mmCIF file of C-alpha atoms in Angstrom:
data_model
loop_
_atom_site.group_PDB
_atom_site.id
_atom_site.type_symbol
_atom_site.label_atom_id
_atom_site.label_comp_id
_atom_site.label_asym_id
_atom_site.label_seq_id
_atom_site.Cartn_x
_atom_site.Cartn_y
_atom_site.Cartn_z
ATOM 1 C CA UNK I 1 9.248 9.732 -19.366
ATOM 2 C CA UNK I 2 10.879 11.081 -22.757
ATOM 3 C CA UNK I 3 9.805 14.785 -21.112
ATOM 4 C CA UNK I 4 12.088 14.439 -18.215
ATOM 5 C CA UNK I 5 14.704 12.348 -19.755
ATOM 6 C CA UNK I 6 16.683 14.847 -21.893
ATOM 7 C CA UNK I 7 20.121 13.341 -23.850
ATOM 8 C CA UNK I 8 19.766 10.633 -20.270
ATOM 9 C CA UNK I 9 21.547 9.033 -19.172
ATOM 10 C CA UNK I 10 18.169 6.826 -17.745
ATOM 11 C CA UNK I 11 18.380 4.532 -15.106
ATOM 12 C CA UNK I 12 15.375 1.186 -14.777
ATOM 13 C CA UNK I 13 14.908 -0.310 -11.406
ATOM 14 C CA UNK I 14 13.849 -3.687 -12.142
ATOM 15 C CA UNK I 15 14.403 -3.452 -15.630
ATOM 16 C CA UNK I 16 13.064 -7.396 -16.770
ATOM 17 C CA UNK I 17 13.359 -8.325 -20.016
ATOM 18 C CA UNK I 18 13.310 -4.657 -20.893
ATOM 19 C CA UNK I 19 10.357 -3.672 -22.587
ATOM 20 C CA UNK I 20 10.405 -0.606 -21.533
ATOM 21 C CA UNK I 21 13.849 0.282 -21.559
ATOM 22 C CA UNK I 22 14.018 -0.583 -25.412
ATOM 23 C CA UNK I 23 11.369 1.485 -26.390
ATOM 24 C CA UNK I 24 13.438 4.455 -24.863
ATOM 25 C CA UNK I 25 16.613 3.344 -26.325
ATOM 26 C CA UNK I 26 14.984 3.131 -30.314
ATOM 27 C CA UNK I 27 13.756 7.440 -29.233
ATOM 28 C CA UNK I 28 17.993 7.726 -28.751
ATOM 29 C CA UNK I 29 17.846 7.801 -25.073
ATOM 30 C CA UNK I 30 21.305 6.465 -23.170
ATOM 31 C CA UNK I 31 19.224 3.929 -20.964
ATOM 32 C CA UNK I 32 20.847 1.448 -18.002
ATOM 33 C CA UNK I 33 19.156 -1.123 -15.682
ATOM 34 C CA UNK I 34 19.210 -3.210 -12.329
ATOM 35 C CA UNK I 35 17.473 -6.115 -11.875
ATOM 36 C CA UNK I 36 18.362 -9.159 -9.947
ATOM 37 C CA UNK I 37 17.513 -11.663 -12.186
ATOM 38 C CA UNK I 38 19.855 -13.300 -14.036
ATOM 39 C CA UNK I 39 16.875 -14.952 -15.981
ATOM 40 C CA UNK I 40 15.255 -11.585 -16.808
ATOM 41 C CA UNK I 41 18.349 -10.073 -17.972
ATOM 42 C CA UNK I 42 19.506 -12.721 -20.179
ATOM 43 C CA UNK I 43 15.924 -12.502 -21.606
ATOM 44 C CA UNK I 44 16.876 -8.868 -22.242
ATOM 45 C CA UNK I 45 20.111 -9.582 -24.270
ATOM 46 C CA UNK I 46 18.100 -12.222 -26.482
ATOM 47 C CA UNK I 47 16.013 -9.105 -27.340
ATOM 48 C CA UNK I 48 17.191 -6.780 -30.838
ATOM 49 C CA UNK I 49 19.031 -3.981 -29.050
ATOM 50 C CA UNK I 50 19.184 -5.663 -25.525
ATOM 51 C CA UNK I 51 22.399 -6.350 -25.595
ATOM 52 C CA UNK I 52 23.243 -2.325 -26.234
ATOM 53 C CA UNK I 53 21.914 -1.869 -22.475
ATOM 54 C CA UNK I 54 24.392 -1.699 -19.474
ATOM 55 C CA UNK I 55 22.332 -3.353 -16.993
ATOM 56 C CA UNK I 56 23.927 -3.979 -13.200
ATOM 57 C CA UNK I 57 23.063 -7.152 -11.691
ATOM 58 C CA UNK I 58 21.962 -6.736 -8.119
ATOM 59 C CA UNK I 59 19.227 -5.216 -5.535
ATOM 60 C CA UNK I 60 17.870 -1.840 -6.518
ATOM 61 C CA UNK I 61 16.958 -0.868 -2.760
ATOM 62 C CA UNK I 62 20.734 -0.759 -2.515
ATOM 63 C CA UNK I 63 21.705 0.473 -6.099
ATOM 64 C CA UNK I 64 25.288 -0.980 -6.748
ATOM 65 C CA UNK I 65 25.848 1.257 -9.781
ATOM 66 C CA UNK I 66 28.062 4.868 -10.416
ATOM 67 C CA UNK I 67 27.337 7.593 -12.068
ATOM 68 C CA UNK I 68 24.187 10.053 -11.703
ATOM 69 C CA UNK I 69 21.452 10.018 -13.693
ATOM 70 C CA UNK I 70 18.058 12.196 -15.155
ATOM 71 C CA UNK I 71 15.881 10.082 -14.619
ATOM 72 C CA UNK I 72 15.888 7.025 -12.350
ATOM 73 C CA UNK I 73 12.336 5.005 -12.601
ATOM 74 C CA UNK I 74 10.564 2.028 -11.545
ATOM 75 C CA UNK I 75 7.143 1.125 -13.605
ATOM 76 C CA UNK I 76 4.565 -1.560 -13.705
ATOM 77 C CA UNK I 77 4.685 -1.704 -9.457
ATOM 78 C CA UNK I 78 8.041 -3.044 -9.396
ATOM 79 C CA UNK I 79 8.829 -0.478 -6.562
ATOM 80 C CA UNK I 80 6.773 -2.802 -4.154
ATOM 81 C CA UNK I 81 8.594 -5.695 -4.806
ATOM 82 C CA UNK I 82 10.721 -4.563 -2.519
ATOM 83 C CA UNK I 83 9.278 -6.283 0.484
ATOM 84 C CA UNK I 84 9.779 -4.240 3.649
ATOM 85 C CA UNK I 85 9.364 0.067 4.826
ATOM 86 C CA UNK I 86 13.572 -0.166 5.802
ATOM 87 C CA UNK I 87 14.272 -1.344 1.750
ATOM 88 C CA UNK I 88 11.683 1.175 0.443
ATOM 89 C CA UNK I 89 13.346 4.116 2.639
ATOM 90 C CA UNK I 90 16.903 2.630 1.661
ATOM 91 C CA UNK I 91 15.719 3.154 -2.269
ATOM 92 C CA UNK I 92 14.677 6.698 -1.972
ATOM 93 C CA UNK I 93 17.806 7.292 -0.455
ATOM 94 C CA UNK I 94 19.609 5.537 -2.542
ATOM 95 C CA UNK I 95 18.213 7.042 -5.740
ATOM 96 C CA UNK I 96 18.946 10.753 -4.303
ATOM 97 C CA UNK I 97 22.673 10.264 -4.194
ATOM 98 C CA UNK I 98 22.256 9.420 -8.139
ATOM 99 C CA UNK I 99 20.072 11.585 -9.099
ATOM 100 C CA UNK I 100 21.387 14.684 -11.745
ATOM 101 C CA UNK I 101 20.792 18.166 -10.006
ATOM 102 C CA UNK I 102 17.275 18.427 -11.768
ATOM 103 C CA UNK I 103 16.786 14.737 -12.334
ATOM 104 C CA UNK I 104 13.493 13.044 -11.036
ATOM 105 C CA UNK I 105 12.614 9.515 -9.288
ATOM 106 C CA UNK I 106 9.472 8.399 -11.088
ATOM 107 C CA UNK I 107 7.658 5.140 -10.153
ATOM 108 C CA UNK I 108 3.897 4.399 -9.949
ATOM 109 C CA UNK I 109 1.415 1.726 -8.256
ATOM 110 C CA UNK I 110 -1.895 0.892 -7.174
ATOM 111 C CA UNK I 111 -3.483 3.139 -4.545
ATOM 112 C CA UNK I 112 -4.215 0.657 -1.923
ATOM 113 C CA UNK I 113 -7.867 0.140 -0.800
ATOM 114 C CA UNK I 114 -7.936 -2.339 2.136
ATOM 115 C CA UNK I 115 -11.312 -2.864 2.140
ATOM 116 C CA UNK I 116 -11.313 -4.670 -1.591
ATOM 117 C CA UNK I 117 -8.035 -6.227 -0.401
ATOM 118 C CA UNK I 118 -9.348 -7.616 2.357
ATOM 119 C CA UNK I 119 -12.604 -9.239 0.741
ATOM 120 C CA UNK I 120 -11.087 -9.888 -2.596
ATOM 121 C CA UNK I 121 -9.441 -13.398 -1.292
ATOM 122 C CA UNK I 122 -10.134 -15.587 -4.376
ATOM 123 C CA UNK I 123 -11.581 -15.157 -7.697
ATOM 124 C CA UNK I 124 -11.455 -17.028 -10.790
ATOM 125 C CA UNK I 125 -10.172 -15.022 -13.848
ATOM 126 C CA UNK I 126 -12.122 -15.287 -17.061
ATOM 127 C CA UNK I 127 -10.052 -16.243 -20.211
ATOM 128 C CA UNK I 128 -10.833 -17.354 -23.255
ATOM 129 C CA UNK I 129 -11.149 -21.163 -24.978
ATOM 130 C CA UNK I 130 -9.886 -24.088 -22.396
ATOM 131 C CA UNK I 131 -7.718 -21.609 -20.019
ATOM 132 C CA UNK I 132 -8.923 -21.480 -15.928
ATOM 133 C CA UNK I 133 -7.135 -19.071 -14.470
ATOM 134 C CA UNK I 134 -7.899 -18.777 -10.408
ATOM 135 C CA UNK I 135 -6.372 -16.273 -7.865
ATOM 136 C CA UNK I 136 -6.304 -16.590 -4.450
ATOM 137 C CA UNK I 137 -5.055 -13.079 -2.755
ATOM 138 C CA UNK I 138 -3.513 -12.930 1.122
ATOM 139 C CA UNK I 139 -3.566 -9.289 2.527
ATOM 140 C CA UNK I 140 -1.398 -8.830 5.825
ATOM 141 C CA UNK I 141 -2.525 -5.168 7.649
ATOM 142 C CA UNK I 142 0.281 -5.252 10.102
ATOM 143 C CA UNK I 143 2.742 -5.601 7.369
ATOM 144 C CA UNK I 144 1.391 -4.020 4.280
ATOM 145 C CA UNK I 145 2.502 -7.463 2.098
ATOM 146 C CA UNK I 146 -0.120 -8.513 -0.328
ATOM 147 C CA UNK I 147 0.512 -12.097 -1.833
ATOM 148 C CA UNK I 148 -1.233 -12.994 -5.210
ATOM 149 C CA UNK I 149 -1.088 -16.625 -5.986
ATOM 150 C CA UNK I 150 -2.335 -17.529 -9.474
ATOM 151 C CA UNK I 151 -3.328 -20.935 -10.688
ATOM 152 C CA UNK I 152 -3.733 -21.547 -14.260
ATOM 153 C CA UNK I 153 -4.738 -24.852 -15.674
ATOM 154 C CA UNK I 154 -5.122 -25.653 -19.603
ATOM 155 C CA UNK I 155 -5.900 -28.943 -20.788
ATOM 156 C CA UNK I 156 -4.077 -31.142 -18.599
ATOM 157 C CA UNK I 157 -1.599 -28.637 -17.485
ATOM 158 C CA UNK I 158 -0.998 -26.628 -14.129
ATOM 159 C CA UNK I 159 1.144 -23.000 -13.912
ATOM 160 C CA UNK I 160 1.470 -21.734 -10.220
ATOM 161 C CA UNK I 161 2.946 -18.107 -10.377
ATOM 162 C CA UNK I 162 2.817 -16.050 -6.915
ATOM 163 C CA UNK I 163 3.609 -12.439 -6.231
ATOM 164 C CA UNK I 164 4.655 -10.734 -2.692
ATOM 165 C CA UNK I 165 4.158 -6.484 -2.864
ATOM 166 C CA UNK I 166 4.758 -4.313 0.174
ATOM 167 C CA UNK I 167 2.117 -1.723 -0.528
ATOM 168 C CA UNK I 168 2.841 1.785 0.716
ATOM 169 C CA UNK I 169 0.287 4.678 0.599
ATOM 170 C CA UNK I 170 1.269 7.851 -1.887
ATOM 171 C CA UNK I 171 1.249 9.822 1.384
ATOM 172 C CA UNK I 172 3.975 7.604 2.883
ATOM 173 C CA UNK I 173 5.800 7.519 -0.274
ATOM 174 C CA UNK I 174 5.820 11.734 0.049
ATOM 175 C CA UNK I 175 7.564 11.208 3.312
ATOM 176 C CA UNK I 176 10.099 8.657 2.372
ATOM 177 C CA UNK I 177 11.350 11.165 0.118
ATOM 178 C CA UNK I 178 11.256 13.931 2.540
ATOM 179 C CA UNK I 179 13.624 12.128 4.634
ATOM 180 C CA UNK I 180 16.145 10.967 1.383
ATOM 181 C CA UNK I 181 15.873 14.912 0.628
ATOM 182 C CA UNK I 182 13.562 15.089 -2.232
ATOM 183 C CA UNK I 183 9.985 16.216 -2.638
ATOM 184 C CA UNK I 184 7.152 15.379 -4.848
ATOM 185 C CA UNK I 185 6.995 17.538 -8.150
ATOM 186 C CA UNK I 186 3.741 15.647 -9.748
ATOM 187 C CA UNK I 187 1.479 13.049 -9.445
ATOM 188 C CA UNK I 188 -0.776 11.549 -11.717
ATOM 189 C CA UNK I 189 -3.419 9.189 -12.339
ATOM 190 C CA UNK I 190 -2.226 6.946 -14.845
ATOM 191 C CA UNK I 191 0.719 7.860 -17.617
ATOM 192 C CA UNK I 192 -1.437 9.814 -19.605
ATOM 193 C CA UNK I 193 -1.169 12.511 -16.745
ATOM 194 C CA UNK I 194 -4.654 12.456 -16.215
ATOM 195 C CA UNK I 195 -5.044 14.319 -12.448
ATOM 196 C CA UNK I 196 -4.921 12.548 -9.868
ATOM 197 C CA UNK I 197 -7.661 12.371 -7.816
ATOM 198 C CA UNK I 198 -9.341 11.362 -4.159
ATOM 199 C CA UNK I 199 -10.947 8.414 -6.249
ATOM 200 C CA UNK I 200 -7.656 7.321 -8.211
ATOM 201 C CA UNK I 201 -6.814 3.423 -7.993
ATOM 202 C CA UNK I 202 -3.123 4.574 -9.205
ATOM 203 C CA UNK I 203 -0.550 6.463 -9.400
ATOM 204 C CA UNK I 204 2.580 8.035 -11.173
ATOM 205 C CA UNK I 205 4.606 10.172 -8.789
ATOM 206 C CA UNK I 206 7.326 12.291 -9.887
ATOM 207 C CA UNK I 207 9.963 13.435 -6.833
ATOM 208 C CA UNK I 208 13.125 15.707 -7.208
ATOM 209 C CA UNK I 209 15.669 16.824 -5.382
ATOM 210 C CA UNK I 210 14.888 19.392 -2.716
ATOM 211 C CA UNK I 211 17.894 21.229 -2.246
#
């Protein structure tokens, strides 16, 4: 990221509790966020150095902030959260109009494989000591949503956490920029820029402007 990211200023889509962000704000990069979680983002502040982040509260397919930016990026999946083609096309779009001449759009994700979606509907996690940790998976072709729901139980206690992704191929990504007016400048396997290849479960694309 630190490659692309010059003096910043950085933008995180779905920046959390800002992991992440604070690791590029200790190597002196000008770093800002979105998320819409209040929760997350007072998480953030409770953090040393969160509270030296400008974060926007709000959607990131619409991205309520000003300014442009060199780098605008969305890790860990986060991209998919947003749960339908429209909001994915909206946040390309939306990310081009704030976007430095030169800047780049980086995000990254699983490269989906229906065919382990589709048969991996439940499995139980292994963990370590008393912890049961079961998952129970709900793939929907016609949609491209994938809904994880995890049940955890230790001792006599019960966590439910579920998770709703809209999955989109690289090759659709490619053309979601094309119509917000960027292109794809790299793509790697994994952060370590290892190539990406025909067998890759994930990805880290890198668009730019095309103009």
């Amino acid at each position: 990221m630190t490659r692309f990211a010059g003096s910043g200023p950085v933008l995180e889509l779905g920046i959390g509790n800002g992991p992440l962000a604070l690791a590029l704000l200790e190597r002196g990069i000008n770093v800002h966020g979105i998320d819409n979680s209040a929760q997350m983002v007072a998480r953030l502040r409770a953090r040393p150095g969160g509270e030296r982040i400008p974060v926007t509260l709000g959607d990131f397919a619409e991205l309520p902030v000003t300014g442009e930016f060199s780098v605008i990026f969305a890790a860990k999946g986060s991209f998919f959260h947003l749960p339908t083609q429209d909001e994915q096309v909206r946040c390309f779009a939306n990310v081009a109009r704030h976007l430095r001449p030169g800047g780049v759009f980086v995000l990254d994700g699983l490269t989906p494989d229906e065919t382990s979606l589709l048969a991996d509907q439940g499995k139980v996690i292994p963990r370590t000591g008393d912890t049961l940790v079961m998952r129970f998976r709900r793939y929907d072709r016609s949609t491209q949503h994938l809904e994880s729901h995890y049940v955890g139980t230790k001792g006599d206690s019960v966590r439910h956490l579920s998770f709703t992704f809209r999955y989109a191929w690289p090759s659709e990504l490619d053309l979601m920029a094309r119509i917000a007016g960027m292109r794809l400048r790299e793509r790697w396997g994994g952060w370590d820029r290892t190539p990406f290849k025909p067998s890759s479960t994930y990805h880290v694309s890198v668009y730019e402007l095309a103009g």
